[in-house]
Coordinates of C-alpha atoms in Angstrom, one line a residue:
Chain A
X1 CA 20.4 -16.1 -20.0
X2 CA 22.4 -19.6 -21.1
X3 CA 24.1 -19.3 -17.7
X4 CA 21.2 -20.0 -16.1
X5 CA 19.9 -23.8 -15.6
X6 CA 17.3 -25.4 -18.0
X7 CA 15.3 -27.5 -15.0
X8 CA 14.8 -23.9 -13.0
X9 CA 13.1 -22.5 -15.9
X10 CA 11.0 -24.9 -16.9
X11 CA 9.3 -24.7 -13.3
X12 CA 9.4 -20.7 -13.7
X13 CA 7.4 -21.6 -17.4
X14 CA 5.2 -23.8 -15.7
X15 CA 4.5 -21.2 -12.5
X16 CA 2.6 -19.3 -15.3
X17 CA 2.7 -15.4 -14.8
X18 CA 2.6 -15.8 -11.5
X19 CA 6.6 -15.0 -10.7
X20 CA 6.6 -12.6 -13.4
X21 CA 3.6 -10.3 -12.0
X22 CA 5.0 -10.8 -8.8
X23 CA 8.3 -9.6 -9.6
X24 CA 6.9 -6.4 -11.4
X25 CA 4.4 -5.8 -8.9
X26 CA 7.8 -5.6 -5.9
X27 CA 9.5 -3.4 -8.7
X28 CA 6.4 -1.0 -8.9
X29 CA 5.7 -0.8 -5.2
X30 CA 9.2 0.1 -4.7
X31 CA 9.3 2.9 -6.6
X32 CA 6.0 3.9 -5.2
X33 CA 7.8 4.1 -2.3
X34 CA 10.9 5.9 -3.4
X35 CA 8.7 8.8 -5.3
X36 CA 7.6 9.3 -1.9
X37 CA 10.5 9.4 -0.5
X38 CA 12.5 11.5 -3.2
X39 CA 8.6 14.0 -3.2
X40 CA 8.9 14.4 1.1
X41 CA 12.6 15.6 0.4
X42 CA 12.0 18.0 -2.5
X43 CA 10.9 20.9 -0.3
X44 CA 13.7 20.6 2.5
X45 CA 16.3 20.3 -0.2
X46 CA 19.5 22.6 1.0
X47 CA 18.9 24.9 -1.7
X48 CA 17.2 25.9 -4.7
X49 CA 19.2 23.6 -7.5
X50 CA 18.9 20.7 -5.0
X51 CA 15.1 20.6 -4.7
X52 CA 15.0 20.9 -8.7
X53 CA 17.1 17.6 -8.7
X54 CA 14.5 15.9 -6.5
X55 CA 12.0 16.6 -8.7
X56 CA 14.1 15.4 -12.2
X57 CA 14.7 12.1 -9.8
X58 CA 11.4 11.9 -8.7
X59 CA 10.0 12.1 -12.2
X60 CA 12.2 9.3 -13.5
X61 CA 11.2 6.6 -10.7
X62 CA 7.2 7.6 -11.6
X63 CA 8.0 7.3 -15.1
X64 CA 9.2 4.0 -14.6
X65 CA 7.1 3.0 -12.2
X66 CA 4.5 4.1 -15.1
X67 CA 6.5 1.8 -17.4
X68 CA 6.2 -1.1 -14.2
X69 CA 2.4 -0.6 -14.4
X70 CA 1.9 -0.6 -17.8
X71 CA 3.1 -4.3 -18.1
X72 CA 0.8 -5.7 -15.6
X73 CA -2.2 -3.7 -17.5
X74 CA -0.6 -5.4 -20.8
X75 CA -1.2 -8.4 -19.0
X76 CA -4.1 -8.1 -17.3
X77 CA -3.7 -7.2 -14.0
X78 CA -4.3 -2.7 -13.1
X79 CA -2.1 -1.0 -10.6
X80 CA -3.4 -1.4 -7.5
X81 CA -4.4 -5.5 -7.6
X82 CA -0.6 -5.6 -9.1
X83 CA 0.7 -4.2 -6.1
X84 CA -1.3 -5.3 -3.8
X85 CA 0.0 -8.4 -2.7
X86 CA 2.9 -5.6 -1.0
X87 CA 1.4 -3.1 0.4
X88 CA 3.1 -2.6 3.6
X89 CA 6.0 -5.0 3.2
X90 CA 8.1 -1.4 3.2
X91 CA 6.8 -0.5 7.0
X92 CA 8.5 -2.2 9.1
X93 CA 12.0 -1.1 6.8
X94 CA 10.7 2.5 7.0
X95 CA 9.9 2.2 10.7
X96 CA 13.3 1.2 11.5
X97 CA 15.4 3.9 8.8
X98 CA 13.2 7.2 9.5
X99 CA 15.9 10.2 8.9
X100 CA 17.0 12.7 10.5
X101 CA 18.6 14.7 7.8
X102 CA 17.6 15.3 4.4
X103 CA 20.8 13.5 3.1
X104 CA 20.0 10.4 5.1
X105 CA 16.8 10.6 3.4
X106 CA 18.8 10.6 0.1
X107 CA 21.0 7.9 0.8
X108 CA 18.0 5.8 2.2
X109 CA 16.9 6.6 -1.3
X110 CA 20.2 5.0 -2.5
X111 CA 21.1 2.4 -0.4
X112 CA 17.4 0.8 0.6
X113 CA 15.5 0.9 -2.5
X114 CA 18.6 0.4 -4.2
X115 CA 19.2 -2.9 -3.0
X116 CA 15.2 -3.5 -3.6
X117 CA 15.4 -2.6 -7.2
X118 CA 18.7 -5.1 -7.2
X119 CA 16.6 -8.0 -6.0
X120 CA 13.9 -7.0 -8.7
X121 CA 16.3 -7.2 -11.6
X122 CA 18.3 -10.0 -10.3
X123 CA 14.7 -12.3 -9.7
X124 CA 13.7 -10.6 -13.2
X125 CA 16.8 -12.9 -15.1
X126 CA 15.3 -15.4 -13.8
X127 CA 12.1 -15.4 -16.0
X128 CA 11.4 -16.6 -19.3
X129 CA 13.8 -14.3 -21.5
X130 CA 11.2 -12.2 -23.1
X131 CA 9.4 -11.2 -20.0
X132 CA 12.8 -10.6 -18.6
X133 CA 13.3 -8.2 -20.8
X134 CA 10.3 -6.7 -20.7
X135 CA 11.0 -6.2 -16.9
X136 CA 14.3 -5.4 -17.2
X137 CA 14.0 -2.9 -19.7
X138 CA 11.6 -0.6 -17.5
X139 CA 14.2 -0.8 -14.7
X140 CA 17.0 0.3 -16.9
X141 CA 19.2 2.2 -15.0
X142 CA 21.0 5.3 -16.5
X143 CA 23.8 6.9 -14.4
X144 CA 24.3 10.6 -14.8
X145 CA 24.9 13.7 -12.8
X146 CA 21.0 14.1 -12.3
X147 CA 21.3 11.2 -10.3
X148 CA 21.6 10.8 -6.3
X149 CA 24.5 9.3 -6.2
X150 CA 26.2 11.9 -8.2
X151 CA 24.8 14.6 -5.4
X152 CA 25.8 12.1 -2.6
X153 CA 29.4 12.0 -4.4
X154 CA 29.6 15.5 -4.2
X155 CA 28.5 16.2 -0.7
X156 CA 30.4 13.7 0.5
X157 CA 34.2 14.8 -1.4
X158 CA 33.2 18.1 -0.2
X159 CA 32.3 17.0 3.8
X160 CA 34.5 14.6 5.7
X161 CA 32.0 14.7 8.8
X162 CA 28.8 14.1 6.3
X163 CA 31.1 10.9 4.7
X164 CA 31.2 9.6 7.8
X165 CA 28.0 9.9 9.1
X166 CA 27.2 9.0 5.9
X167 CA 29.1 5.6 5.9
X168 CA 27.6 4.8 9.3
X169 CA 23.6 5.4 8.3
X170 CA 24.5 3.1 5.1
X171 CA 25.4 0.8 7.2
X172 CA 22.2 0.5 8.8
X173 CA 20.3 0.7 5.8
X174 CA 21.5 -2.2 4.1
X175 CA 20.8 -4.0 7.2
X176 CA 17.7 -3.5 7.4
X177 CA 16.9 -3.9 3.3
X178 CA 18.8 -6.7 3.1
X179 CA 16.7 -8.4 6.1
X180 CA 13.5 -7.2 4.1
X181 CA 15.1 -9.0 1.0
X182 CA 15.5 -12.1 3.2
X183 CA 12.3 -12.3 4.2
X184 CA 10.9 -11.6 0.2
X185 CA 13.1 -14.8 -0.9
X186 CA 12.1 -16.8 2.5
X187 CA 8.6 -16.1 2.7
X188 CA 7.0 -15.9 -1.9
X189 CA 7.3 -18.6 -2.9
X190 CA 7.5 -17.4 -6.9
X191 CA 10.6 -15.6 -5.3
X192 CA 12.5 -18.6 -4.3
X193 CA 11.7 -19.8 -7.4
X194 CA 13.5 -17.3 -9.3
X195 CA 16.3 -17.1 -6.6
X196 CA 16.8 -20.8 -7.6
X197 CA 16.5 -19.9 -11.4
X198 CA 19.1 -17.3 -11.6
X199 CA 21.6 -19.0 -8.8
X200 CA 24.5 -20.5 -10.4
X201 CA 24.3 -24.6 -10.2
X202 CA 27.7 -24.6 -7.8
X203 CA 25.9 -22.0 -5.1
X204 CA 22.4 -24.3 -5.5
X205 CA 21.7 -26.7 -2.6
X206 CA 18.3 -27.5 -3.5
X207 CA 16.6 -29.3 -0.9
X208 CA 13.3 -28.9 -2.3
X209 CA 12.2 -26.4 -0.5
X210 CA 10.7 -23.0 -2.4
X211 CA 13.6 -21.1 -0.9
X212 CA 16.4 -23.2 -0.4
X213 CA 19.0 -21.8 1.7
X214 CA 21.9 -22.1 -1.1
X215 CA 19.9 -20.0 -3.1
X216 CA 19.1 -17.1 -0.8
X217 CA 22.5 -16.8 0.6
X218 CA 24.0 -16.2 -3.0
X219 CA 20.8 -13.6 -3.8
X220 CA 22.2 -11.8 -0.9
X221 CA 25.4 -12.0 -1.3
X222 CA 25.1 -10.3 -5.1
X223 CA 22.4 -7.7 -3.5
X224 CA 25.4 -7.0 -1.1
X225 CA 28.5 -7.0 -3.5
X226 CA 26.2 -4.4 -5.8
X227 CA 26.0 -2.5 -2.6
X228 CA 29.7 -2.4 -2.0
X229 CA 30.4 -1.1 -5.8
X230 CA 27.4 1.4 -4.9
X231 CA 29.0 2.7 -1.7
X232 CA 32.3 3.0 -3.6
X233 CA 31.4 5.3 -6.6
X234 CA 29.6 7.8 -3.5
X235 CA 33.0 7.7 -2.0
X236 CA 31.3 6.0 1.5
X237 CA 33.1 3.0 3.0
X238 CA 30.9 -0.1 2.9
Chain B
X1 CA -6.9 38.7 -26.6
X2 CA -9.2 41.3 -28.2
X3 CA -10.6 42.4 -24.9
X4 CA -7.4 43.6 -23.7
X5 CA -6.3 47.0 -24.1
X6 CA -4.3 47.8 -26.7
X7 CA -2.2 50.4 -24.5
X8 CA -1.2 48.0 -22.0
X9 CA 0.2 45.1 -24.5
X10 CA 2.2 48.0 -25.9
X11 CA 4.1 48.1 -22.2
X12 CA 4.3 44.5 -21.5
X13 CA 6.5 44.2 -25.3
X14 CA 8.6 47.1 -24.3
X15 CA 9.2 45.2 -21.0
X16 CA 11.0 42.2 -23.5
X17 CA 11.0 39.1 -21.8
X18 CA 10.9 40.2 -18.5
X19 CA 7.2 39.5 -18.0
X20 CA 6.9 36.2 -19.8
X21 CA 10.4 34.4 -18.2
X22 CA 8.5 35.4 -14.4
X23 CA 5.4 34.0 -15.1
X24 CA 6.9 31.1 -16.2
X25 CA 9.2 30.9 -13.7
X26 CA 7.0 31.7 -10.9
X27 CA 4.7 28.8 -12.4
X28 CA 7.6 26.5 -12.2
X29 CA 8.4 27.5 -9.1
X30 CA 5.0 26.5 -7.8
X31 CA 4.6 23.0 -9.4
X32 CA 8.4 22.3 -7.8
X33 CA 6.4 22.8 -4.1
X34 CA 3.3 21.0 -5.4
X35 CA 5.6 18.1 -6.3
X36 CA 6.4 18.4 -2.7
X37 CA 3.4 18.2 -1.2
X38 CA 2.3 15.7 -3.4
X39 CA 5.2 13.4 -2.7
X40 CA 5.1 13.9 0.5
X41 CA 2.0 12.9 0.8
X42 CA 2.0 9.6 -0.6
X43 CA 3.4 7.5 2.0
X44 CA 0.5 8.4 4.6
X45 CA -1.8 7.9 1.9
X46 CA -5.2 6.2 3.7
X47 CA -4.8 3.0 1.2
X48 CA -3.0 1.9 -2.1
X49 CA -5.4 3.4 -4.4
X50 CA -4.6 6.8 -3.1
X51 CA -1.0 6.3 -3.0
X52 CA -1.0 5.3 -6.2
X53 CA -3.1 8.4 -7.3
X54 CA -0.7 10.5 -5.5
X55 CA 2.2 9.2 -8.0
X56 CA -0.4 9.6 -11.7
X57 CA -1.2 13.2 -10.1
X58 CA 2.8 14.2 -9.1
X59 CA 4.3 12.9 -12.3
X60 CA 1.6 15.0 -14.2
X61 CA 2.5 18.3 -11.9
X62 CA 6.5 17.1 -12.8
X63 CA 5.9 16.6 -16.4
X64 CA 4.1 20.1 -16.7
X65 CA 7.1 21.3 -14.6
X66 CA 9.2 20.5 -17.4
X67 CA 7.3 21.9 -20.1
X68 CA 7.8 25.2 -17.9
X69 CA 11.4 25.0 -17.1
X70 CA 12.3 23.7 -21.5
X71 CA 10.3 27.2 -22.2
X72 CA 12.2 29.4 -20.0
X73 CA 15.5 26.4 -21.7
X74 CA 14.3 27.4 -25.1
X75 CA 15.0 31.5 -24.4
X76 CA 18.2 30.8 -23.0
X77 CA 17.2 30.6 -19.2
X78 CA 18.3 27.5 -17.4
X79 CA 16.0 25.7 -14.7
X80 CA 17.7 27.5 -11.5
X81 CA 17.8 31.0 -12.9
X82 CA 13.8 30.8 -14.2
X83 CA 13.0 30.2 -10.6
X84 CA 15.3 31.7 -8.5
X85 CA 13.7 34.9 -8.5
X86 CA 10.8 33.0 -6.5
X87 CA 13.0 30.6 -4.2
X88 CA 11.3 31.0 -1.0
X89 CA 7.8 33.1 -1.6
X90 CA 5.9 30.0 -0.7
X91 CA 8.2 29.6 2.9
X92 CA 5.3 31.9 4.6
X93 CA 2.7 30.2 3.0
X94 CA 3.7 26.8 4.2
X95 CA 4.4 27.9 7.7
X96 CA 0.9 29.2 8.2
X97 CA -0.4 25.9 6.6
X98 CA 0.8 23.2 8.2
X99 CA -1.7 20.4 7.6
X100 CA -2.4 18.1 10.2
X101 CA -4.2 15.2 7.9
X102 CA -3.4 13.9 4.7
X103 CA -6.7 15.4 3.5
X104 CA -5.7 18.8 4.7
X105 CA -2.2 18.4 2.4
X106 CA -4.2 17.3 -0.2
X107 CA -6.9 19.9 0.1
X108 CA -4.1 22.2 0.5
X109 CA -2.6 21.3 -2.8
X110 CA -5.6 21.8 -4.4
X111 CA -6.6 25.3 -3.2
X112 CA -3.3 26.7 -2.6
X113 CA -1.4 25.9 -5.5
X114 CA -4.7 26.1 -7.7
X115 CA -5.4 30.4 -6.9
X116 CA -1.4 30.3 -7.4
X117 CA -1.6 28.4 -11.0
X118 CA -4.6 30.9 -11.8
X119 CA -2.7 33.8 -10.9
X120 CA 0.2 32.7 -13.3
X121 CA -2.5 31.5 -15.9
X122 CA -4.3 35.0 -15.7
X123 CA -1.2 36.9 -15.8
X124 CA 0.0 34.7 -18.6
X125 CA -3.1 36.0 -20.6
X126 CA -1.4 39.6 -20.3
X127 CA 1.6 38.9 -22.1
X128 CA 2.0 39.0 -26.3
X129 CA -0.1 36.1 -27.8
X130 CA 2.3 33.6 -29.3
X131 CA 4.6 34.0 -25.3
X132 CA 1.2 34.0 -23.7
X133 CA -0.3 30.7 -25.7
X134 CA 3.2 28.9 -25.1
X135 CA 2.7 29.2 -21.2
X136 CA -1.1 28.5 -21.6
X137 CA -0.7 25.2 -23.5
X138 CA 2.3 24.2 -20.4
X139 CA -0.1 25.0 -17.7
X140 CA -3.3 23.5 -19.3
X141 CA -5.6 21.7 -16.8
X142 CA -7.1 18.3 -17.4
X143 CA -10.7 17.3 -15.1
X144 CA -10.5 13.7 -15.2
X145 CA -11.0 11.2 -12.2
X146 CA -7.7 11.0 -11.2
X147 CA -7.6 14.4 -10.1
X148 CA -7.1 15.5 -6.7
X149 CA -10.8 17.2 -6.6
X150 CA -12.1 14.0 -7.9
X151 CA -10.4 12.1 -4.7
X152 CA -11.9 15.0 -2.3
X153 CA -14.9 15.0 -4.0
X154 CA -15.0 11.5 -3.3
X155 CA -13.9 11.9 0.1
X156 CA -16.5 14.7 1.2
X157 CA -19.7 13.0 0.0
X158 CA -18.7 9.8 2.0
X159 CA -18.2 11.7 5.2
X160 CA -20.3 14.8 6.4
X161 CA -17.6 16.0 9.1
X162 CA -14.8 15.5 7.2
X163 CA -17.0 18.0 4.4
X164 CA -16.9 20.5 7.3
X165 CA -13.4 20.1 8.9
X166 CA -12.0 20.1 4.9
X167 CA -14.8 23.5 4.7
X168 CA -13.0 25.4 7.5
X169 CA -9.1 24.6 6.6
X170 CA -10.1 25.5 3.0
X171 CA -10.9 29.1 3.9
X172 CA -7.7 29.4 5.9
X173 CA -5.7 27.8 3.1
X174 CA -7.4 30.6 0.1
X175 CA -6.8 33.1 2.5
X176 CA -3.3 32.9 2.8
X177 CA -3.6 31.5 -0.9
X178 CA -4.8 34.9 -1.7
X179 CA -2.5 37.2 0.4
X180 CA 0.4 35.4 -1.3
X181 CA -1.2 36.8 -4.4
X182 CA -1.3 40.3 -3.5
X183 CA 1.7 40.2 -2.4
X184 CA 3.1 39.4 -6.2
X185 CA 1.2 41.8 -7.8
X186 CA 2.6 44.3 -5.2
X187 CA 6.2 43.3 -5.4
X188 CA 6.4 42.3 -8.7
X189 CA 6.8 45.2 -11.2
X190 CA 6.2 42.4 -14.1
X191 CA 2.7 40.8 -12.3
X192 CA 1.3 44.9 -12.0
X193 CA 1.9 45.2 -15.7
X194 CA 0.6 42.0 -17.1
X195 CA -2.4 42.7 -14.3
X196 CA -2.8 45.7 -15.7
X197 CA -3.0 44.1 -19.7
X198 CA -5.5 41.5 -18.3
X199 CA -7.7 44.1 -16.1
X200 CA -11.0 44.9 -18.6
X201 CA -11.1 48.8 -18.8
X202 CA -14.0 49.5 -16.7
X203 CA -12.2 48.0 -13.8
X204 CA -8.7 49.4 -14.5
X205 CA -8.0 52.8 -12.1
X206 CA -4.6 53.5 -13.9
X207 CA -2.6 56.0 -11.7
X208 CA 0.9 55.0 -13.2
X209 CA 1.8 53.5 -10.5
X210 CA 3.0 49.5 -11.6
X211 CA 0.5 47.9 -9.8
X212 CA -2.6 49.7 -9.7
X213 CA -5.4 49.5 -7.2
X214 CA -8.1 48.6 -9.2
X215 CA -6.4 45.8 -11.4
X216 CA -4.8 44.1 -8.1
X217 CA -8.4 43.9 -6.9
X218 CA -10.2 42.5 -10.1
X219 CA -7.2 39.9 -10.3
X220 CA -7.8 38.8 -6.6
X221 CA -11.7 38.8 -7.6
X222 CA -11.1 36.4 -10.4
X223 CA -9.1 34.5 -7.9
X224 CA -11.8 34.1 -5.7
X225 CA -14.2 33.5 -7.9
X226 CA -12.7 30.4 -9.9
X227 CA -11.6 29.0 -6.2
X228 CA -15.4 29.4 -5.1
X229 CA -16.6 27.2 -8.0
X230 CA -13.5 24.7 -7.7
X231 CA -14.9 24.3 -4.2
X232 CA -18.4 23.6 -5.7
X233 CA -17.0 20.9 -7.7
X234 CA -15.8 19.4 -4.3
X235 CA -19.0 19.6 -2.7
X236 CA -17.5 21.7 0.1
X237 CA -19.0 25.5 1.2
X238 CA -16.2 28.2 0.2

């Protein structure tokens, strides 16, 4: 955390829980909305082994969102008033992705809530260090051959047609998460906050505002480097 | 297990694991298209609070999933195998019942997947005690307010013509529920067996052949019977 500077913090610490409960309240709604995602794509699974991995991936996002939820209880504030303050922000993403194909619902899996679990962690360094850490540590993330990306990896070495229709639908995907990500910094204040908190002072043109524009454009920018490095170990161009 | 005839146990040990890996695996099997429905059915969930409910009640169906699939693990049968034997039985059952609300998919879940889970729980009583207590104690089934029956019971009592509608679709749903169930006890050399062990004596028209007339019917009774007062509890007519 020394990277990050002193004067952001102290307004994070004086924000109260505010940023902090907002932060793991985006976290849990995501993954709300990825077990229901991963869940709609267990029973159209190509076969037999593939369904069985959507339930192992499945399990792991409700266990953490679990994990999510069970900090804002520790603190106070249930489930549902947690996430409340985004319920719907993931309409007008999933309006604009629907899939046609049970891998573009997988990659959607990857690629949008991906780059929403990104921004969570990313705003998450920007808290106080122990409720970073209590964040961060509940959105762990473990790569192993259970995981989508490993089956993305190996549908797509094994399918030159699927990689590139693969690339393409990426493509659009990020698009459209990082415009939702855009509009989460631009629109909470307690995110701009944290975007400011966790921007490095050379990238920081703060003007004041709750979101200044320095700090957004750097948030995005990470969101869409971790993308690229994403898109890489599937094997799909960026 | 003193009320079960001696005679019968005798064929289900000389059967070796046959019996005990399909029960287990066709339980599995089930809770992997429950985790389905259940997923699926969280994104058109009418508000947060039942989206969220949808998540507590999938990861429970996915954690007792796993309890299934580490038994069959633990006698040297790997995820896949325990449920390939059953990859697809439910593909007739789902075309016949495609629901048209998220009441009806959650209805479904209930009544559909419950005479299935007491079809492998009453088999499951058939087989030697330590195998048949090992399944029991995967499959065991917790009433609390989270439960599915609790949201429909919910549901019903707010709204007289939903009670109705859910009363019509839940008779269609047991009685393809219940077909499916014949049809395993049919099929299935292990289900006449361990039908047979379960059957009390009086009922039991042993004629050799593996699944006997008499214990197919006082399974389906049982079946009927426990999805008659699960309907009770939801307030709806079976």
């Amino acid at each position: 955390m020394s990277e990050q500077p002193t004067v952001a913090h102290d307004v994070v610490r004086r924000a109260g829980d505010g940023p902090f409960l907002e932060v793991t309240g985006l976290a849990a709604y995501v993954r709300l909305g990825l077990f229901g995602l991963i869940g709609a794509h267990t029973w159209d699974a190509p076969d037999l082994a593939s369904a069985q991995r959507m339930v192992t991936i499945g399990l792991r996002v409700g266990e953490q969102q679990r994990a999510l939820l069970a900090i804002g209880a520790a603190h106070g504030v249930e489930p549902v008033a947690l996430m409340a303050p985004f319920a719907g922000v993931l309409d007008s993403f999933e309006a604009r992705t629907a899939e046609s194909t049970w891998w573009e619902g997988l990659l959607k899996g990857v690629v949008g809530h991906g780059v929403a679990s990104d921004l969570c962690r990313l705003l998450a360094r920007g808290l106080p260090s122990g409720l970073a850490a209590e964040v961060g540590a509940a959105m762990a993330y473990h790569d192993d051959d259970e995981r989508s990306t490993a089956i993305i990896r190996a549908g797509v070495d094994a399918d030159e047609r699927l990689a590139s229709r693969l690339a393409l639908w990426g493509r659009r995907v990020v698009g459209e998460s990082l415009s939702l990500s855009q509009t989460l910094l631009v629109t909470r204040p307690s995110f701009g906050v944290l975007a400011q908190a966790v921007t490095p002072s050379d990238a920081d043109t703060d003007d004041g505002d709750a979101a200044p524009a320095g700090a957004v454009a750097w948030v995005l920018s990470e969101l869409t480097a971790e993308h690229t490095r994403r898109m890489d170990r599937m094997g799909l161009a960026a």
